[in-house]
Tab-separated table of C-alpha atoms and ligand atoms in Angstrom:
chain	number	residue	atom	x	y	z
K	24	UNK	CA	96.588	113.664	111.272
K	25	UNK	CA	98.374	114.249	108.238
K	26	UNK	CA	97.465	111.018	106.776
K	27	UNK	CA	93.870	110.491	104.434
K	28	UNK	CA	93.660	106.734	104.404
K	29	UNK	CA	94.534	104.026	106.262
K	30	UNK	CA	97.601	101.187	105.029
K	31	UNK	CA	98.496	98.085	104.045
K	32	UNK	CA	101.497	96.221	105.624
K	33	UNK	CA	103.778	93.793	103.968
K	34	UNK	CA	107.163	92.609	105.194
K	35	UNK	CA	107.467	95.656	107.262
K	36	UNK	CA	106.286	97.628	104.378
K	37	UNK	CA	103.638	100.207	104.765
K	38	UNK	CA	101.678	100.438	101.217
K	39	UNK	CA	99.311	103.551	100.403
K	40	UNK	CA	97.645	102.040	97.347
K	41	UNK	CA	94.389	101.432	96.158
K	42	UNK	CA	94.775	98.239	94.467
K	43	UNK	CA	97.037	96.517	96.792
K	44	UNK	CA	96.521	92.905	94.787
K	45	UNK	CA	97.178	94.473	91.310
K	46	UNK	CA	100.221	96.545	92.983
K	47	UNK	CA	102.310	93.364	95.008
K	48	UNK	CA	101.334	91.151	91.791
K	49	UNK	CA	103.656	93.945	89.877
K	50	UNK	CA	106.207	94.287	91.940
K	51	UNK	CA	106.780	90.467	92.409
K	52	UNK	CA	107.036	90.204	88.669
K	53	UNK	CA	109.522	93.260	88.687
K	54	UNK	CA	112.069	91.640	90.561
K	55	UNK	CA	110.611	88.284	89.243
K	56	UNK	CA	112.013	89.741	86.196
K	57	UNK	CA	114.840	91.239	87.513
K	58	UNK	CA	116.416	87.447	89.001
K	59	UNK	CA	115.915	86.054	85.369
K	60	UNK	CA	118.919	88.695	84.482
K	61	UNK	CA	120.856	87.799	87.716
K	62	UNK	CA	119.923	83.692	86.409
K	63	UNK	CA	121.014	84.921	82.812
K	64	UNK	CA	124.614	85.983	83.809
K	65	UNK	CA	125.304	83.204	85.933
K	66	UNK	CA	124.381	80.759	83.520
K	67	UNK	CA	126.491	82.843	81.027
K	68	UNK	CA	129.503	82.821	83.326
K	69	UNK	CA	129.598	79.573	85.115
K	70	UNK	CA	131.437	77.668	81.838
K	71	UNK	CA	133.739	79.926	80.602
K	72	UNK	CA	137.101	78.294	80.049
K	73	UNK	CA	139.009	80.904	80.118
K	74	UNK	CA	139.702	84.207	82.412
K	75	UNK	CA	138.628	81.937	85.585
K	76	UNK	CA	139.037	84.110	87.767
K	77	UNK	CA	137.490	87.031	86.405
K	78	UNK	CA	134.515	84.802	85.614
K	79	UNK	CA	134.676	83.824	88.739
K	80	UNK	CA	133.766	87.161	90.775
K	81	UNK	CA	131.332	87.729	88.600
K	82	UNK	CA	129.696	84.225	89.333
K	83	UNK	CA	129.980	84.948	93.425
K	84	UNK	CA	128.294	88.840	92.437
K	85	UNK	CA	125.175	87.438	90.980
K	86	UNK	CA	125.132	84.716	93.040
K	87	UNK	CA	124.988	86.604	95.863
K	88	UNK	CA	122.247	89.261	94.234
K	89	UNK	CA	120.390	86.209	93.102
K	90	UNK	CA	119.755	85.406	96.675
K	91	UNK	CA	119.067	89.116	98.053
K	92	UNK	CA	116.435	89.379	95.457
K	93	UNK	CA	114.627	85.376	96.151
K	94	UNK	CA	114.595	86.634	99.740
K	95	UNK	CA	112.520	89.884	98.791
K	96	UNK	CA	110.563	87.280	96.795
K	97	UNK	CA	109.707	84.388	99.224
K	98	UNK	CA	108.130	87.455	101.752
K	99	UNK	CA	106.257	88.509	99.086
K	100	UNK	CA	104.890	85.434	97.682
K	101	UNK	CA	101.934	84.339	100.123
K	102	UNK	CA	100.504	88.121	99.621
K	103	UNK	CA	100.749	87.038	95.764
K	104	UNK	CA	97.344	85.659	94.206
K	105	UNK	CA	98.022	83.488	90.410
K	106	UNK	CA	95.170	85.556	88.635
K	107	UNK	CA	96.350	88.695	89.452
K	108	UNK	CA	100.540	87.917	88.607
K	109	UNK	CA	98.694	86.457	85.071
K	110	UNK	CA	96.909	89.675	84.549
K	111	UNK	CA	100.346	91.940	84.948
K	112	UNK	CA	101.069	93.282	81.893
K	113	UNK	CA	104.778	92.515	81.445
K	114	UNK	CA	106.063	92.438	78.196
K	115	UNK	CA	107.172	89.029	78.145
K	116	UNK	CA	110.796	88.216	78.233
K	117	UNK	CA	112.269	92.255	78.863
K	118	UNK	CA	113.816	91.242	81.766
K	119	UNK	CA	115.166	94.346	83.579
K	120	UNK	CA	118.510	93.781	81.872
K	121	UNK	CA	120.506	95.773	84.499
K	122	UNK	CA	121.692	96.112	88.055
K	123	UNK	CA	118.892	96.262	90.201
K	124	UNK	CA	118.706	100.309	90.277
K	125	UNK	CA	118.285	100.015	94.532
K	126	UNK	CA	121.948	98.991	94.474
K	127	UNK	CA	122.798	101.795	92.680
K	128	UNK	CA	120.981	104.327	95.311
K	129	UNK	CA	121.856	101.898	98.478
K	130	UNK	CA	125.791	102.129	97.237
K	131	UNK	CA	125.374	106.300	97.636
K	132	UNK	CA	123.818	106.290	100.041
K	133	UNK	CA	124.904	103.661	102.739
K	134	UNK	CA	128.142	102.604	102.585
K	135	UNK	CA	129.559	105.807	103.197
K	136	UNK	CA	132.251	105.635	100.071
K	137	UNK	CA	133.746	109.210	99.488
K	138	UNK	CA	132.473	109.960	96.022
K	139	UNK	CA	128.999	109.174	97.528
K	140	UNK	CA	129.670	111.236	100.666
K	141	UNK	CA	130.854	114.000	98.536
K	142	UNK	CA	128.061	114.212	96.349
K	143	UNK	CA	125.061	113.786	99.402
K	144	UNK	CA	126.976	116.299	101.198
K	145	UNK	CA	126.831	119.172	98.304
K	146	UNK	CA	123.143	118.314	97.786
K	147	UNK	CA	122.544	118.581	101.921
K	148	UNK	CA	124.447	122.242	101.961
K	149	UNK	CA	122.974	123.406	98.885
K	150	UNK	CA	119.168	123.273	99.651
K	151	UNK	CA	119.986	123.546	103.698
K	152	UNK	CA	121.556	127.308	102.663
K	153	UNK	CA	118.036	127.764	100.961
K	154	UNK	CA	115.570	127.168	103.280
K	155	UNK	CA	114.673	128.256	106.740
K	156	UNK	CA	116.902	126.237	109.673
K	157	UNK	CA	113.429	124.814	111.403
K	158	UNK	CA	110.405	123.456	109.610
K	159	UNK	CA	107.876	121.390	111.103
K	160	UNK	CA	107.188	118.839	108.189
K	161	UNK	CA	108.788	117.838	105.113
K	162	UNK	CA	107.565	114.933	101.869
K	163	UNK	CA	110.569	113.733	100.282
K	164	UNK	CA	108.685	112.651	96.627
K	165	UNK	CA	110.436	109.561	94.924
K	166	UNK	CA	112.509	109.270	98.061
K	167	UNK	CA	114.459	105.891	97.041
K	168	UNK	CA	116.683	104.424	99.732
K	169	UNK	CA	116.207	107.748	101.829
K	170	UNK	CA	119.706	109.241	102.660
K	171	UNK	CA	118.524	112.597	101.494
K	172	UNK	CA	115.470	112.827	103.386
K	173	UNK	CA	117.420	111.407	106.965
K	174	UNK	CA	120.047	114.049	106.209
K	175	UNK	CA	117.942	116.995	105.746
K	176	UNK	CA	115.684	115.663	108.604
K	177	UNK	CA	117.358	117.682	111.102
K	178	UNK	CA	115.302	121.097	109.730
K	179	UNK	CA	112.176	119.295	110.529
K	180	UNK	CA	110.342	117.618	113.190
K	181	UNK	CA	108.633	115.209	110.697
K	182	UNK	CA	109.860	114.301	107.780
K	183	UNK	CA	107.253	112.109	105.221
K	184	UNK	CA	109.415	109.942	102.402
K	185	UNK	CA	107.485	107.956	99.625
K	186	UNK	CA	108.768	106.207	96.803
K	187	UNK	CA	106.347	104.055	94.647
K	188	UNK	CA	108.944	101.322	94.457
K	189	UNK	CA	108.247	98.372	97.266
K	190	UNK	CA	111.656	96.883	96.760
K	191	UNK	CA	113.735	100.673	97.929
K	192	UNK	CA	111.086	101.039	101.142
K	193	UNK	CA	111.739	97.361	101.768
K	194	UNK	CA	115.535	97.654	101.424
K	195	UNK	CA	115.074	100.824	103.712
K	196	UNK	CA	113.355	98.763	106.460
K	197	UNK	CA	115.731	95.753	105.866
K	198	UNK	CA	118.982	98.243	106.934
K	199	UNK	CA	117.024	99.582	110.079
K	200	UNK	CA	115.896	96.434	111.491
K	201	UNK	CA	119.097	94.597	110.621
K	202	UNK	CA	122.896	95.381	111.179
K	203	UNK	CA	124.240	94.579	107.566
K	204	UNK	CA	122.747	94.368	103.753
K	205	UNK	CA	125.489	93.073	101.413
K	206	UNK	CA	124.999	93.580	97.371
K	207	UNK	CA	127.511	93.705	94.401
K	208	UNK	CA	127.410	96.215	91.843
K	209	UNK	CA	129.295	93.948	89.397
K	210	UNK	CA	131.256	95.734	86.562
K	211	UNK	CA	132.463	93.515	83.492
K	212	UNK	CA	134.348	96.539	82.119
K	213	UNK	CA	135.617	100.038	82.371
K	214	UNK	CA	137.696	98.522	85.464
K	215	UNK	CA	141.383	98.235	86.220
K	216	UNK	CA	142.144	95.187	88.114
K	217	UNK	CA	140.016	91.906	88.733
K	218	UNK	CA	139.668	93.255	92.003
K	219	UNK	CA	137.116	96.500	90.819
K	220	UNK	CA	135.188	93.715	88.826
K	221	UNK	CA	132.955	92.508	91.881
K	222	UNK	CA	133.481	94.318	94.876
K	223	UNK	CA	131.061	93.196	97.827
K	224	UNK	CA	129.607	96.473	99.262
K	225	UNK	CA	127.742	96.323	102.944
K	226	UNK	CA	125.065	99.011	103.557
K	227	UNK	CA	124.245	99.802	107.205
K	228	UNK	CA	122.872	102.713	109.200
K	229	UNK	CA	124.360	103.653	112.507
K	230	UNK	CA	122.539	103.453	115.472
K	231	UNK	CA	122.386	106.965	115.844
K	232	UNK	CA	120.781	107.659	112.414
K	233	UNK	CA	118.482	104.490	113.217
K	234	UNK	CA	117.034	106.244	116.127
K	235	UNK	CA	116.131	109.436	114.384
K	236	UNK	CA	114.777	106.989	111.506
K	237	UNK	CA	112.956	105.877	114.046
K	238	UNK	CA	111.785	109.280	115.929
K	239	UNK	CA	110.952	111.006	113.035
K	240	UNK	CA	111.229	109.926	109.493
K	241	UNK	CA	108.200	107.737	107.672
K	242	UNK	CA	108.693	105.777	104.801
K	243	UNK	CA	105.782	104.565	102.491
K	244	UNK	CA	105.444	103.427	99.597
K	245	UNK	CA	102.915	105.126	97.486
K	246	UNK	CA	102.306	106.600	93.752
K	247	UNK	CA	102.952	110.512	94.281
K	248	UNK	CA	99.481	110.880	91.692
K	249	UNK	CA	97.553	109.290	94.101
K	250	UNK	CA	99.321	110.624	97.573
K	251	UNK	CA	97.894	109.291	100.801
K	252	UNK	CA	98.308	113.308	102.374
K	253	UNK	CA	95.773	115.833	103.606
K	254	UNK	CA	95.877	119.224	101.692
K	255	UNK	CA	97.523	122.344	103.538
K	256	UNK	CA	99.594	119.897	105.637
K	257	UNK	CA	103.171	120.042	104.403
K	258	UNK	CA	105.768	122.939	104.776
K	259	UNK	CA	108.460	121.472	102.211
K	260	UNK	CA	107.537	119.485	99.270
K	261	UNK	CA	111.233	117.988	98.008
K	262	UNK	CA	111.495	116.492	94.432
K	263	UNK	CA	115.183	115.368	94.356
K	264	UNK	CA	116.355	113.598	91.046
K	265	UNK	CA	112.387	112.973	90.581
K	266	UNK	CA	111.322	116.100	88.662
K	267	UNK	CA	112.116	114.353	85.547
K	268	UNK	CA	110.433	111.150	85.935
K	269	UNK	CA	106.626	112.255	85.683
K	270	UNK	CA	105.657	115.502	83.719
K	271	UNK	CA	105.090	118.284	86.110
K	272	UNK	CA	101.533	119.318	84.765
K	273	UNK	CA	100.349	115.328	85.827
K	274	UNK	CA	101.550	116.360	89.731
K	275	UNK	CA	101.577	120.198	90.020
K	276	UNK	CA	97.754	120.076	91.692
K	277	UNK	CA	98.185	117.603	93.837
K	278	UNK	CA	101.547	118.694	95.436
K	279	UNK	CA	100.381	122.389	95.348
K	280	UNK	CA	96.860	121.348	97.320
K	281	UNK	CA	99.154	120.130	99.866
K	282	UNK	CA	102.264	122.629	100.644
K	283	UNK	CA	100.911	124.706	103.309
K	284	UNK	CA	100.553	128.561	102.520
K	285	UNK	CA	104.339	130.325	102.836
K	286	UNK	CA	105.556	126.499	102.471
K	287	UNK	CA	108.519	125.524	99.889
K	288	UNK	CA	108.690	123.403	96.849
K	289	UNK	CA	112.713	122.246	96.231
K	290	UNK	CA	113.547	120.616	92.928
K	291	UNK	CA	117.043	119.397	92.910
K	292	UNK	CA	118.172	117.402	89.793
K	293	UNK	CA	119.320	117.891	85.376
K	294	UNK	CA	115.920	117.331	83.819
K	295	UNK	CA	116.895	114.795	82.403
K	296	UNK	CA	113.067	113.506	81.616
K	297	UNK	CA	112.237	110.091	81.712
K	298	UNK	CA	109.646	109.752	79.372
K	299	UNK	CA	109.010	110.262	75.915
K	300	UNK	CA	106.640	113.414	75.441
K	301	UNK	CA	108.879	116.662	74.650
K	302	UNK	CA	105.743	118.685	75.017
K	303	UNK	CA	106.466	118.025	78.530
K	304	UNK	CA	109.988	118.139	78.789
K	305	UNK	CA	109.618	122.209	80.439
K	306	UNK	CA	113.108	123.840	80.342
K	307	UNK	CA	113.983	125.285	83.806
K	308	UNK	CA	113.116	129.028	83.053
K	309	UNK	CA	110.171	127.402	81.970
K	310	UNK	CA	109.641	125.336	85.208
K	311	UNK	CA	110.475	128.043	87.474
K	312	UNK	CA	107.702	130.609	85.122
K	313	UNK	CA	104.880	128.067	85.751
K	314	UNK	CA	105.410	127.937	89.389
K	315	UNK	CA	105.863	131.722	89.843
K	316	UNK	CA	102.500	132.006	87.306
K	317	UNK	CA	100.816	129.801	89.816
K	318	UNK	CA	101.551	131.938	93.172
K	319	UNK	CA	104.989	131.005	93.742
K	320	UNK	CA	108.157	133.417	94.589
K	321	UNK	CA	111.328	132.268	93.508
K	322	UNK	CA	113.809	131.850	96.140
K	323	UNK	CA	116.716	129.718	94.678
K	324	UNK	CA	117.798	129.373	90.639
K	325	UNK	CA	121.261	128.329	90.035
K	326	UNK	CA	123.360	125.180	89.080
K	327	UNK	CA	125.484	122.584	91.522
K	328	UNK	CA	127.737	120.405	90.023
K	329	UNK	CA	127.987	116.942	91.003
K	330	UNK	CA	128.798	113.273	89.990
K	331	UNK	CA	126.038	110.866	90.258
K	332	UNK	CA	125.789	107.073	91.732
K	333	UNK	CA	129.683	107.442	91.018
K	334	UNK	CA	131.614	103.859	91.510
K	335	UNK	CA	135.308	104.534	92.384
K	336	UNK	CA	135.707	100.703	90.865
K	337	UNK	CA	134.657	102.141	87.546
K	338	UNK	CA	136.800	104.389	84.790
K	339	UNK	CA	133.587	106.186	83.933
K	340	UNK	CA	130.925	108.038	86.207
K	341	UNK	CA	128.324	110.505	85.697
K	342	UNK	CA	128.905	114.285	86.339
K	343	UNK	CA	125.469	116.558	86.337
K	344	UNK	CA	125.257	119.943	86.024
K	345	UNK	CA	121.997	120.120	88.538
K	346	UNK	CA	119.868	122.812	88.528
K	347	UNK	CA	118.442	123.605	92.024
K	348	UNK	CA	115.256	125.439	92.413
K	349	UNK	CA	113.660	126.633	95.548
K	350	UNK	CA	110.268	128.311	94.994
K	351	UNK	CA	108.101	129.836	98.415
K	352	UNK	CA	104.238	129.552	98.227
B	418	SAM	C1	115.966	108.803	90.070
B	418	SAM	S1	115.318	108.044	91.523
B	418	SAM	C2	115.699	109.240	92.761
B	418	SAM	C3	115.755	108.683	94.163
B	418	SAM	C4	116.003	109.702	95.280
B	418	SAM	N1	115.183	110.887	95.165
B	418	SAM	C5	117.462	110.079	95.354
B	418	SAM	O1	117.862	111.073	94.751
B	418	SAM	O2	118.203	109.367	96.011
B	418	SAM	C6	113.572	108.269	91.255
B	418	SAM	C7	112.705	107.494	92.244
B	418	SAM	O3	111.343	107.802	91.977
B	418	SAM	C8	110.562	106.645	92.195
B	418	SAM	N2	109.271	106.805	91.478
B	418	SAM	C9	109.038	106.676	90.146
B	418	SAM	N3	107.734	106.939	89.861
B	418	SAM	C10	107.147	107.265	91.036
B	418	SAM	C11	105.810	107.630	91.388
B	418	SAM	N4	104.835	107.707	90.478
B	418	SAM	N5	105.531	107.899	92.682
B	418	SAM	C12	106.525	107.818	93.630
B	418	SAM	N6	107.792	107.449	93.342
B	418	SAM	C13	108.112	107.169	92.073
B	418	SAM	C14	111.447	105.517	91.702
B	418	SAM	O4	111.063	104.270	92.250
B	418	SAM	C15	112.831	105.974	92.162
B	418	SAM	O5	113.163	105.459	93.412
């Protein structure tokens, strides 16, 4: 059993935490916070005298998000308690004054646009040419929507994804238990036409990927400082775009305790650190010396270009020089 601890379930979810309360109270006020910004635009839009119909899409776009996001809320709600939503510490009106960041990673990765394609499939080839061809289990740290983890599934016969974010394991669940999800990713500028100002996008997974969803990949959510795994139970430990987002000497232990002996640790990503303490922003060389100082062989150093969460309907995308490092315990 490579599990330590038992669950909770909501809406399909499965939740590895330890304050389940204190951890739905925060996520409802999340994307609580989140639909104020959706609320915002509309109420921004909807009287605009002029440029109708560019107002217009943008009105039907967060419309339309508004909705996706009250549904995630209205499951959530009777798991909700008052005291505990009063006792989140939110900082009062910062609502999350962006697209919802799982449209982002759903647009990538399913609804199998070419620029998303193109830049899943370099990731796929690069680590695949890396690592042995059969593995028997794989954890996929700050796994998001999960494309990466289903494609690189086929070198394993289990593959463990976790992502401390309810709202991407939900929106996983919601595509394999349904046919469709349609979002918008609405764009007020950098665009060419009013047709690349609100496209609708539809997410999906085919059947076939469904079943090996279903056959062999988990999702959870859980925080990876506080991972719901046995020690000496893992073969491939896979911190894609992640690396960056908590410093490495707050997760090296943990992850380390639980890659078995002659297993793999695969960073894939720019560093482009997330937080605010240089101390702990480690160069690569630097990366790759602390793993090799702490038993590790280095198997794979070297850079793969790619864009990132590129939107054709946008002039401007990311490009990312990604350094990809493959260390063997
Ligand atoms: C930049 S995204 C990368 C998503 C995914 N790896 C990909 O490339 O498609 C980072 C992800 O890490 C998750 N995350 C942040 N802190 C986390 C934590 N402490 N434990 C687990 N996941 C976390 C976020 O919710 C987010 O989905």
């Amino acid at each position: 059993m490579i599990y330590n601890r038992n669950f909770s379930e909501i809406d399909r979810v499965k939740i590895y935490v330890d304050n389940i309360q204190t951890y739905i109270a925060e996520s409802y006020m999340l994307l609580f916070n989140h639909n104020k910004y959706n609320e915002f635009n509309l109420h921004k839009y909807i009287n605009q005298e002029y440029r109708k119909e560019y107002f217009g899409c943008l009105i039907e776009a967060y419309l339309h998000n508004y909705n996706n996001i009250r549904e995630l809320l209205l499951n959530l709600k009777p798991y909700v308690e008052v005291e505990d939503v009063l006792s989140v510490n939110t900082n009062g009106g910062n609502a999350v004054n962006t697209t919802l960041k799982d449209y982002l990673y759903l647009h990538r990765d399913w609804c199998y646009y070419e620029e998303g394609e193109k830049q899943v499939e370099i990731i796929d080839n690069a680590i695949k040419n890396s690592l042995p061809l059969k593995m028997e289990s794989a954890l996929f740290l700050g796994c998001g929507v999960g494309r990466l983890a289903v494609e690189l599934s086929d070198s394993f016969k289990k593959v463990y994804a976790t992502d401390k974010s309810y709202s991407m394991i939900w929106h996983i669940n919601k595509l394999i238990s349904e046919n469709n999800f349609e979002f918008y990713n609405p764009q007020e500028k950098n665009i060419y036409s009013l047709e690349n100002v609100a496209k609708k996008h539809t997410a999906f997974i085919k059947e076939d990927i469904k079943k090996v969803i279903r056959e062999k990949v988990d999702f959870f959510v859980s925080d990876i400082l506080n991972l719901p795994i046995n020690e000496d139970s893992i073969n491939a430990v896979f911190s894609i775009y992640f690396t960056d987002v908590i410093a490495l000497k707050l997760w090296f232990d943990k992850i380390n305790a639980i890659i078995k002996k002659e297993g793999y640790f695969v960073h894939f990503g720019p560093l482009d650190y997330f937080f605010s303490d240089e101390s702990e922003m480690l160069t690569a060389k630097e990366f790759r010396l602390f793993f090799e100082k702490n038993g590790y062989t280095t198997i794979t150093d070297k850079i793969i270009e790619t864009s990132h969460l590129n939107d054709a309907n946008s002039f401007t995308y990311k490009v990312y020089r990604n350094w990809l490092f493959v260390a063997k315990k």
